[in-house]
Amino acid sequence: MDPHLWLKRKGRISPYEVAFWPIVLVLPFWLFPTYLSLSSQIAITALFCISLDLILGYAGIISLGHAAFFGIGAYAAGLLSAHGWGEPLSGLAFAAVVAAFAGWIVSFMIVRVQHLALLMITLGLGFLLVELANSLGSFTGGADGLQGIDTWKLLGVWKFSFWGKTAYAYSLAVLFILFLVCRRIVRSPFGLTLEAIRENPDRTTALGAPNRAHLQKIFTLSAGIAGIAGALLAQTTETVSLESLGFQRSAEIAIMLILGGTGRLYGAILGAIIFMVARDQLAGMNPQYWYFWIGLLLMIVVLFMPRGILGGLERLAAFGRRR
Amino acid sequence: MIAPVNALETGHLNKAFGKLVVADDISLALPQGARHALIGPNGAGKTTLINLMTGVLPPDSGQVRLDGKEITGLESDVRVKRGLVRTFQINTLFPKLTPLESVLMAVLEREGISGQWIAPLAARRDAIDEAFGLLTQLGLGDDATRPTHDLAYGQQRLLEIALALATKPKVLLLDEPAAGVPKSESAALFEAIAALPTDISVLFIEHDMNLVFTFASRITVLVQGRILTEGSPDEIAHDPQVREVYLGGADHG
């Protein structure tokens, strides 16, 4: 087979992709207008989940503390707004820079450890930041959350209203644009290098690759994107709580990614949709037992679909084609 | 008259793990274009020596010189960029990537564009042609786009060599290139080794004496971390000490 053709085919846009975006755009507006705030939260969570997929799915860096960067972004945008600058787009840019800088600092530690130590360091980082935000109560609002955020009109035109149409369109647009950026990254020479490092870091070293520099770069990028997701949440809900930094959010995002399927970007989006919708529905029926069901779902997926729901679907489709 | 600079040289390398001495005062010279075999019983420290040369292990004392320049303190990946490249005894590949992607990754890293993410992979036409050309040359062209874990064992050994060649090495260290390859697949491997460009200096570890005596112009015998002797294939074949080690039942496991 012609190698150029093969690589082009691997990177091309599939019909599923073309169908996917209009559906997620239109469906919430028409079918569930009362669920628009949930829909924007799903879009934000999907973006956060994609940021984790970049490091976990592609580069093989396991993290149980990625909410640290989500929270840093949320507080950065929230504080900027609470101190009098509520323009949303520059707020996103500010949050991205702050979170990416934090990610870059942390990356020096991250790339020196592996496996269990990596889990503990990322976990510890999350705890550390929650306590820090809590103890700086006069600044961050502590356990009461950050108040006084006022998000200005988007591009000076669209007001963030109670019904959340602007919020949803805004969140989805940012998700879509950053998704395209991430898609570029994973299909580039850099993306291939990351996958090779994930598969066999000793071998990439033996081929001359500076693993640590590559991993630091993607970790910094990923932290910046997580920060943008956090900033979106702060701007659309006009509040930031300590939970945005916390362990539960870090763990949930990892669950979503594993449910949806790692290393394919769409798995992150699918995982976020399934998790958030399931939580909304199940918690509505019986708030206490919701984690029972998510626990069960998680076990079934990792046992029977080790590559996640999307990986399972791909296998099913491949099986169907062969018949 | 100035003596020509050796491609690779070690000076009095020592390494011990606790009381176990794995490299004992090893001084070895690899002239430009050499075909040098490193033989010895299991546990003699052959792979350890490669690890010391490539910077995977730091020596307790001694130096490594590449092209006359000291590289003892350099990181492994920097040594690769300077032209010192190895393969592995046990296949050390990227199981889920295809051979095309694997070799392409090595080419892109060599070209210094492995961190580039603006243009897609498919736009790197020259690198793709080079990677595919290398795979074709080693007889892997037809399987270039299958996942590596699907390849036959002998093909994976060839991919090991293709990866190393993609870095354009000056010195190539082959760690048992034929290890575990069934007789039916070894011809392709022997051919690949014979076809290595003559400007690459090659040091290879091998147990297959057929391969050693076919390709090596010099042989070093390593026993218990020490150089027992060095000589031409003819000298080694008739050396009573070597016969003692190999035939006298002195297996140091």
PDB file of N, CA and C in Angstrom, chain A residues 1-4 6-8 10 181 184-185 187-193 195-212 214 217 221, chain B residues 76-77 80-81 85-86 88 92-98 100-101 104-106 108-109 113-122 125 128-129 132 145 160 163 167:
ATOM      1  N   MET A   1       0.830  -1.200   0.000  1.00  0.00           N
ATOM      2  CA  MET A   1       0.000   0.000   0.000  1.00  0.00           C
ATOM      3  C   MET A   1       0.867   1.254   0.000  1.00  0.00           C
ATOM      4  N   ASP A   2       0.401   2.273  -0.736  1.00  0.00           N
ATOM      5  CA  ASP A   2       1.152   3.525  -0.808  1.00  0.00           C
ATOM      6  C   ASP A   2       1.175   4.201   0.560  1.00  0.00           C
ATOM      7  N   PRO A   3       2.378   4.458   1.071  1.00  0.00           N
ATOM      8  CA  PRO A   3       2.468   5.009   2.436  1.00  0.00           C
ATOM      9  C   PRO A   3       1.822   6.389   2.582  1.00  0.00           C
ATOM     10  N   HIS A   4       1.926   7.203   1.532  1.00  0.00           N
ATOM     11  CA  HIS A   4       1.333   8.548   1.610  1.00  0.00           C
ATOM     12  C   HIS A   4      -0.188   8.453   1.749  1.00  0.00           C
ATOM     13  N   TRP A   6      -1.900   5.915   2.806  1.00  0.00           N
ATOM     14  CA  TRP A   6      -2.281   5.313   4.082  1.00  0.00           C
ATOM     15  C   TRP A   6      -2.294   6.357   5.204  1.00  0.00           C
ATOM     16  N   LEU A   7      -1.251   7.177   5.253  1.00  0.00           N
ATOM     17  CA  LEU A   7      -1.178   8.203   6.306  1.00  0.00           C
ATOM     18  C   LEU A   7      -2.259   9.262   6.117  1.00  0.00           C
ATOM     19  N   LYS A   8      -2.548   9.585   4.852  1.00  0.00           N
ATOM     20  CA  LYS A   8      -3.597  10.567   4.581  1.00  0.00           C
ATOM     21  C   LYS A   8      -4.948  10.050   5.037  1.00  0.00           C
ATOM     22  N   LYS A  10      -5.495   7.882   7.291  1.00  0.00           N
ATOM     23  CA  LYS A  10      -5.543   7.819   8.757  1.00  0.00           C
ATOM     24  C   LYS A  10      -5.905   9.175   9.346  1.00  0.00           C
ATOM     25  N   VAL A 181      -7.796  22.137  17.180  1.00  0.00           N
ATOM     26  CA  VAL A 181      -6.376  22.317  17.499  1.00  0.00           C
ATOM     27  C   VAL A 181      -5.775  20.989  17.985  1.00  0.00           C
ATOM     28  N   ARG A 184      -5.286  18.503  15.264  1.00  0.00           N
ATOM     29  CA  ARG A 184      -4.049  18.842  14.546  1.00  0.00           C
ATOM     30  C   ARG A 184      -2.844  18.271  15.276  1.00  0.00           C
ATOM     31  N   ILE A 185      -2.802  18.536  16.571  1.00  0.00           N
ATOM     32  CA  ILE A 185      -1.635  18.116  17.366  1.00  0.00           C
ATOM     33  C   ILE A 185      -1.430  16.605  17.274  1.00  0.00           C
ATOM     34  N   ARG A 187      -2.320  14.495  15.113  1.00  0.00           N
ATOM     35  CA  ARG A 187      -2.022  13.951  13.785  1.00  0.00           C
ATOM     36  C   ARG A 187      -0.758  14.559  13.183  1.00  0.00           C
ATOM     37  N   SER A 188       0.032  15.202  14.004  1.00  0.00           N
ATOM     38  CA  SER A 188       1.256  15.856  13.535  1.00  0.00           C
ATOM     39  C   SER A 188       2.473  14.996  13.891  1.00  0.00           C
ATOM     40  N   PRO A 189       3.663  15.389  13.433  1.00  0.00           N
ATOM     41  CA  PRO A 189       4.872  14.698  13.876  1.00  0.00           C
ATOM     42  C   PRO A 189       4.975  14.642  15.409  1.00  0.00           C
ATOM     43  N   PHE A 190       4.589  15.734  16.066  1.00  0.00           N
ATOM     44  CA  PHE A 190       4.643  15.770  17.527  1.00  0.00           C
ATOM     45  C   PHE A 190       3.719  14.711  18.129  1.00  0.00           C
ATOM     46  N   GLY A 191       2.504  14.595  17.578  1.00  0.00           N
ATOM     47  CA  GLY A 191       1.550  13.604  18.072  1.00  0.00           C
ATOM     48  C   GLY A 191       2.090  12.188  17.928  1.00  0.00           C
ATOM     49  N   LEU A 192       2.713  11.899  16.783  1.00  0.00           N
ATOM     50  CA  LEU A 192       3.292  10.577  16.556  1.00  0.00           C
ATOM     51  C   LEU A 192       4.408  10.298  17.566  1.00  0.00           C
ATOM     52  N   THR A 193       5.242  11.312  17.806  1.00  0.00           N
ATOM     53  CA  THR A 193       6.333  11.154  18.766  1.00  0.00           C
ATOM     54  C   THR A 193       5.778  10.836  20.161  1.00  0.00           C
ATOM     55  N   GLU A 195       2.953   9.359  20.887  1.00  0.00           N
ATOM     56  CA  GLU A 195       2.452   7.978  20.904  1.00  0.00           C
ATOM     57  C   GLU A 195       3.596   6.976  21.019  1.00  0.00           C
ATOM     58  N   ALA A 196       4.688   7.279  20.339  1.00  0.00           N
ATOM     59  CA  ALA A 196       5.854   6.393  20.423  1.00  0.00           C
ATOM     60  C   ALA A 196       6.416   6.381  21.844  1.00  0.00           C
ATOM     61  N   ILE A 197       6.460   7.548  22.485  1.00  0.00           N
ATOM     62  CA  ILE A 197       6.950   7.614  23.867  1.00  0.00           C
ATOM     63  C   ILE A 197       6.031   6.814  24.788  1.00  0.00           C
ATOM     64  N   ARG A 198       4.714   6.934  24.557  1.00  0.00           N
ATOM     65  CA  ARG A 198       3.753   6.168  25.357  1.00  0.00           C
ATOM     66  C   ARG A 198       3.985   4.668  25.174  1.00  0.00           C
ATOM     67  N   GLU A 199       4.214   4.248  23.943  1.00  0.00           N
ATOM     68  CA  GLU A 199       4.383   2.835  23.649  1.00  0.00           C
ATOM     69  C   GLU A 199       5.681   2.277  24.220  1.00  0.00           C
ATOM     70  N   ASN A 200       6.756   3.065  24.171  1.00  0.00           N
ATOM     71  CA  ASN A 200       8.057   2.538  24.583  1.00  0.00           C
ATOM     72  C   ASN A 200       9.087   3.661  24.773  1.00  0.00           C
ATOM     73  N   PRO A 201       9.094   4.262  25.967  1.00  0.00           N
ATOM     74  CA  PRO A 201       9.980   5.411  26.176  1.00  0.00           C
ATOM     75  C   PRO A 201      11.473   5.074  26.047  1.00  0.00           C
ATOM     76  N   ASP A 202      11.853   3.853  26.396  1.00  0.00           N
ATOM     77  CA  ASP A 202      13.275   3.485  26.271  1.00  0.00           C
ATOM     78  C   ASP A 202      13.697   3.501  24.802  1.00  0.00           C
ATOM     79  N   ARG A 203      12.775   3.066  23.946  1.00  0.00           N
ATOM     80  CA  ARG A 203      13.110   3.000  22.533  1.00  0.00           C
ATOM     81  C   ARG A 203      13.210   4.392  21.913  1.00  0.00           C
ATOM     82  N   THR A 204      12.313   5.305  22.323  1.00  0.00           N
ATOM     83  CA  THR A 204      12.399   6.652  21.746  1.00  0.00           C
ATOM     84  C   THR A 204      13.704   7.320  22.173  1.00  0.00           C
ATOM     85  N   THR A 205      14.136   7.063  23.414  1.00  0.00           N
ATOM     86  CA  THR A 205      15.436   7.585  23.849  1.00  0.00           C
ATOM     87  C   THR A 205      16.544   7.036  22.965  1.00  0.00           C
ATOM     88  N   ALA A 206      16.463   5.721  22.689  1.00  0.00           N
ATOM     89  CA  ALA A 206      17.490   5.080  21.867  1.00  0.00           C
ATOM     90  C   ALA A 206      17.435   5.555  20.418  1.00  0.00           C
ATOM     91  N   LEU A 207      16.368   6.281  20.061  1.00  0.00           N
ATOM     92  CA  LEU A 207      16.297   6.858  18.714  1.00  0.00           C
ATOM     93  C   LEU A 207      16.614   8.351  18.743  1.00  0.00           C
ATOM     94  N   GLY A 208      17.058   8.815  19.902  1.00  0.00           N
ATOM     95  CA  GLY A 208      17.502  10.204  19.991  1.00  0.00           C
ATOM     96  C   GLY A 208      16.451  11.200  20.455  1.00  0.00           C
ATOM     97  N   ALA A 209      15.271  10.714  20.872  1.00  0.00           N
ATOM     98  CA  ALA A 209      14.215  11.648  21.273  1.00  0.00           C
ATOM     99  C   ALA A 209      14.426  12.137  22.705  1.00  0.00           C
ATOM    100  N   PRO A 210      14.383  13.448  22.919  1.00  0.00           N
ATOM    101  CA  PRO A 210      14.438  13.966  24.290  1.00  0.00           C
ATOM    102  C   PRO A 210      13.057  13.833  24.935  1.00  0.00           C
ATOM    103  N   ASN A 211      12.784  12.659  25.509  1.00  0.00           N
ATOM    104  CA  ASN A 211      11.443  12.357  26.028  1.00  0.00           C
ATOM    105  C   ASN A 211      10.905  13.446  26.941  1.00  0.00           C
ATOM    106  N   ARG A 212      11.750  13.864  27.880  1.00  0.00           N
ATOM    107  CA  ARG A 212      11.264  14.811  28.888  1.00  0.00           C
ATOM    108  C   ARG A 212      10.803  16.113  28.267  1.00  0.00           C
ATOM    109  N   HIS A 214       9.679  16.596  25.243  1.00  0.00           N
ATOM    110  CA  HIS A 214       8.419  16.366  24.540  1.00  0.00           C
ATOM    111  C   HIS A 214       7.258  16.289  25.529  1.00  0.00           C
ATOM    112  N   LYS A 217       6.256  19.584  27.061  1.00  0.00           N
ATOM    113  CA  LYS A 217       5.531  20.419  26.119  1.00  0.00           C
ATOM    114  C   LYS A 217       4.042  20.057  26.094  1.00  0.00           C
ATOM    115  N   LEU A 221       0.742  22.290  27.422  1.00  0.00           N
ATOM    116  CA  LEU A 221      -0.396  22.524  26.528  1.00  0.00           C
ATOM    117  C   LEU A 221      -1.693  22.025  27.145  1.00  0.00           C
TER     118      LEU A 221
ATOM    119  N   SER B  76      21.701   9.573  26.959  1.00  0.00           N
ATOM    120  CA  SER B  76      21.566   8.613  25.853  1.00  0.00           C
ATOM    121  C   SER B  76      21.098   9.267  24.559  1.00  0.00           C
ATOM    122  N   ASP B  77      20.040  10.097  24.667  1.00  0.00           N
ATOM    123  CA  ASP B  77      19.468  10.656  23.428  1.00  0.00           C
ATOM    124  C   ASP B  77      20.446  11.603  22.733  1.00  0.00           C
ATOM    125  N   VAL B  80      22.819   9.524  20.724  1.00  0.00           N
ATOM    126  CA  VAL B  80      22.186   9.072  19.477  1.00  0.00           C
ATOM    127  C   VAL B  80      22.305  10.166  18.420  1.00  0.00           C
ATOM    128  N   LYS B  81      22.044  11.404  18.837  1.00  0.00           N
ATOM    129  CA  LYS B  81      22.127  12.524  17.890  1.00  0.00           C
ATOM    130  C   LYS B  81      23.552  12.693  17.366  1.00  0.00           C
ATOM    131  N   VAL B  85      24.322   4.597  17.985  1.00  0.00           N
ATOM    132  CA  VAL B  85      22.970   4.040  18.017  1.00  0.00           C
ATOM    133  C   VAL B  85      23.024   2.537  18.261  1.00  0.00           C
ATOM    134  N   ARG B  86      22.024   2.014  18.955  1.00  0.00           N
ATOM    135  CA  ARG B  86      22.007   0.592  19.272  1.00  0.00           C
ATOM    136  C   ARG B  86      20.698  -0.058  18.848  1.00  0.00           C
ATOM    137  N   PHE B  88      18.272  -3.667  20.212  1.00  0.00           N
ATOM    138  CA  PHE B  88      18.074  -4.401  21.453  1.00  0.00           C
ATOM    139  C   PHE B  88      17.971  -5.901  21.218  1.00  0.00           C
ATOM    140  N   THR B  92      12.454  -4.361  21.067  1.00  0.00           N
ATOM    141  CA  THR B  92      12.048  -3.184  21.812  1.00  0.00           C
ATOM    142  C   THR B  92      11.449  -2.216  20.808  1.00  0.00           C
ATOM    143  N   LEU B  93      10.161  -2.422  20.533  1.00  0.00           N
ATOM    144  CA  LEU B  93       9.509  -1.697  19.451  1.00  0.00           C
ATOM    145  C   LEU B  93       8.271  -0.966  19.979  1.00  0.00           C
ATOM    146  N   PHE B  94       7.491  -0.434  19.060  1.00  0.00           N
ATOM    147  CA  PHE B  94       6.247   0.247  19.422  1.00  0.00           C
ATOM    148  C   PHE B  94       5.087  -0.633  18.960  1.00  0.00           C
ATOM    149  N   PRO B  95       4.584  -1.516  19.843  1.00  0.00           N
ATOM    150  CA  PRO B  95       3.663  -2.574  19.418  1.00  0.00           C
ATOM    151  C   PRO B  95       2.442  -2.078  18.654  1.00  0.00           C
ATOM    152  N   LYS B  96       1.855  -0.959  19.084  1.00  0.00           N
ATOM    153  CA  LYS B  96       0.595  -0.539  18.457  1.00  0.00           C
ATOM    154  C   LYS B  96       0.811   0.325  17.218  1.00  0.00           C
ATOM    155  N   LEU B  97       2.017   0.853  17.055  1.00  0.00           N
ATOM    156  CA  LEU B  97       2.280   1.647  15.853  1.00  0.00           C
ATOM    157  C   LEU B  97       2.642   0.707  14.700  1.00  0.00           C
ATOM    158  N   THR B  98       2.505   1.203  13.477  1.00  0.00           N
ATOM    159  CA  THR B  98       2.916   0.413  12.326  1.00  0.00           C
ATOM    160  C   THR B  98       4.411   0.633  12.091  1.00  0.00           C
ATOM    161  N   LEU B 100       5.771   1.681   9.474  1.00  0.00           N
ATOM    162  CA  LEU B 100       5.889   2.964   8.786  1.00  0.00           C
ATOM    163  C   LEU B 100       5.927   4.112   9.793  1.00  0.00           C
ATOM    164  N   GLU B 101       4.994   4.090  10.742  1.00  0.00           N
ATOM    165  CA  GLU B 101       4.954   5.155  11.743  1.00  0.00           C
ATOM    166  C   GLU B 101       6.207   5.137  12.621  1.00  0.00           C
ATOM    167  N   LEU B 104       9.161   6.362  10.620  1.00  0.00           N
ATOM    168  CA  LEU B 104       8.903   7.776  10.342  1.00  0.00           C
ATOM    169  C   LEU B 104       9.221   8.623  11.573  1.00  0.00           C
ATOM    170  N   MET B 105       8.812   8.111  12.741  1.00  0.00           N
ATOM    171  CA  MET B 105       9.094   8.837  13.987  1.00  0.00           C
ATOM    172  C   MET B 105      10.604   9.039  14.158  1.00  0.00           C
ATOM    173  N   ALA B 106      11.368   7.976  13.862  1.00  0.00           N
ATOM    174  CA  ALA B 106      12.822   8.070  14.006  1.00  0.00           C
ATOM    175  C   ALA B 106      13.408   9.079  13.013  1.00  0.00           C
ATOM    176  N   LEU B 108      11.830  11.682  11.665  1.00  0.00           N
ATOM    177  CA  LEU B 108      11.417  13.031  12.073  1.00  0.00           C
ATOM    178  C   LEU B 108      12.242  13.539  13.248  1.00  0.00           C
ATOM    179  N   GLU B 109      12.559  12.629  14.161  1.00  0.00           N
ATOM    180  CA  GLU B 109      13.384  13.020  15.308  1.00  0.00           C
ATOM    181  C   GLU B 109      14.781  13.420  14.841  1.00  0.00           C
ATOM    182  N   ILE B 113      12.302  17.679  13.588  1.00  0.00           N
ATOM    183  CA  ILE B 113      10.938  18.211  13.471  1.00  0.00           C
ATOM    184  C   ILE B 113       9.937  17.369  14.246  1.00  0.00           C
ATOM    185  N   SER B 114      10.432  16.607  15.221  1.00  0.00           N
ATOM    186  CA  SER B 114       9.533  15.728  15.977  1.00  0.00           C
ATOM    187  C   SER B 114       8.616  16.511  16.913  1.00  0.00           C
ATOM    188  N   GLY B 115       8.929  17.755  17.202  1.00  0.00           N
ATOM    189  CA  GLY B 115       8.079  18.533  18.096  1.00  0.00           C
ATOM    190  C   GLY B 115       7.137  19.443  17.341  1.00  0.00           C
ATOM    191  N   GLN B 116       7.131  19.314  16.036  1.00  0.00           N
ATOM    192  CA  GLN B 116       6.364  20.224  15.188  1.00  0.00           C
ATOM    193  C   GLN B 116       4.911  19.745  15.111  1.00  0.00           C
ATOM    194  N   TRP B 117       3.924  20.668  15.279  1.00  0.00           N
ATOM    195  CA  TRP B 117       2.535  20.191  15.277  1.00  0.00           C
ATOM    196  C   TRP B 117       1.596  21.030  14.423  1.00  0.00           C
ATOM    197  N   ILE B 118       2.125  21.958  13.645  1.00  0.00           N
ATOM    198  CA  ILE B 118       1.235  22.772  12.825  1.00  0.00           C
ATOM    199  C   ILE B 118       0.780  21.989  11.588  1.00  0.00           C
ATOM    200  N   ALA B 119       1.725  21.438  10.829  1.00  0.00           N
ATOM    201  CA  ALA B 119       1.364  20.692   9.623  1.00  0.00           C
ATOM    202  C   ALA B 119       1.141  19.221   9.962  1.00  0.00           C
ATOM    203  N   PRO B 120       0.185  18.581   9.273  1.00  0.00           N
ATOM    204  CA  PRO B 120      -0.068  17.164   9.551  1.00  0.00           C
ATOM    205  C   PRO B 120       1.093  16.276   9.092  1.00  0.00           C
ATOM    206  N   LEU B 121       1.096  15.076   9.643  1.00  0.00           N
ATOM    207  CA  LEU B 121       2.114  14.078   9.336  1.00  0.00           C
ATOM    208  C   LEU B 121       2.219  13.822   7.831  1.00  0.00           C
ATOM    209  N   ALA B 122       1.066  13.729   7.183  1.00  0.00           N
ATOM    210  CA  ALA B 122       1.041  13.366   5.762  1.00  0.00           C
ATOM    211  C   ALA B 122       1.748  14.402   4.887  1.00  0.00           C
ATOM    212  N   ARG B 125       6.361  14.674   3.155  1.00  0.00           N
ATOM    213  CA  ARG B 125       6.501  13.699   2.079  1.00  0.00           C
ATOM    214  C   ARG B 125       7.905  13.094   1.996  1.00  0.00           C
ATOM    215  N   ILE B 128       8.434  10.605   4.772  1.00  0.00           N
ATOM    216  CA  ILE B 128       7.637   9.394   4.525  1.00  0.00           C
ATOM    217  C   ILE B 128       8.312   8.521   3.471  1.00  0.00           C
ATOM    218  N   ASP B 129       8.786   9.170   2.388  1.00  0.00           N
ATOM    219  CA  ASP B 129       9.484   8.419   1.339  1.00  0.00           C
ATOM    220  C   ASP B 129      10.723   7.728   1.899  1.00  0.00           C
ATOM    221  N   PHE B 132       9.671   4.762   4.181  1.00  0.00           N
ATOM    222  CA  PHE B 132       9.148   3.637   3.393  1.00  0.00           C
ATOM    223  C   PHE B 132      10.267   2.983   2.581  1.00  0.00           C
ATOM    224  N   THR B 145       2.272  -1.071   6.833  1.00  0.00           N
ATOM    225  CA  THR B 145       1.108  -0.431   7.450  1.00  0.00           C
ATOM    226  C   THR B 145       0.281  -1.391   8.304  1.00  0.00           C
ATOM    227  N   GLU B 160      13.854  -3.660  14.051  1.00  0.00           N
ATOM    228  CA  GLU B 160      14.851  -3.151  15.002  1.00  0.00           C
ATOM    229  C   GLU B 160      15.986  -2.451  14.237  1.00  0.00           C
ATOM    230  N   LEU B 163      14.857   0.770  12.366  1.00  0.00           N
ATOM    231  CA  LEU B 163      14.742   1.913  13.280  1.00  0.00           C
ATOM    232  C   LEU B 163      16.113   2.540  13.524  1.00  0.00           C
ATOM    233  N   THR B 167      18.123   6.585  12.037  1.00  0.00           N
ATOM    234  CA  THR B 167      18.797   7.676  12.752  1.00  0.00           C
ATOM    235  C   THR B 167      20.096   8.087  12.048  1.00  0.00           C
TER     236      THR B 167
END
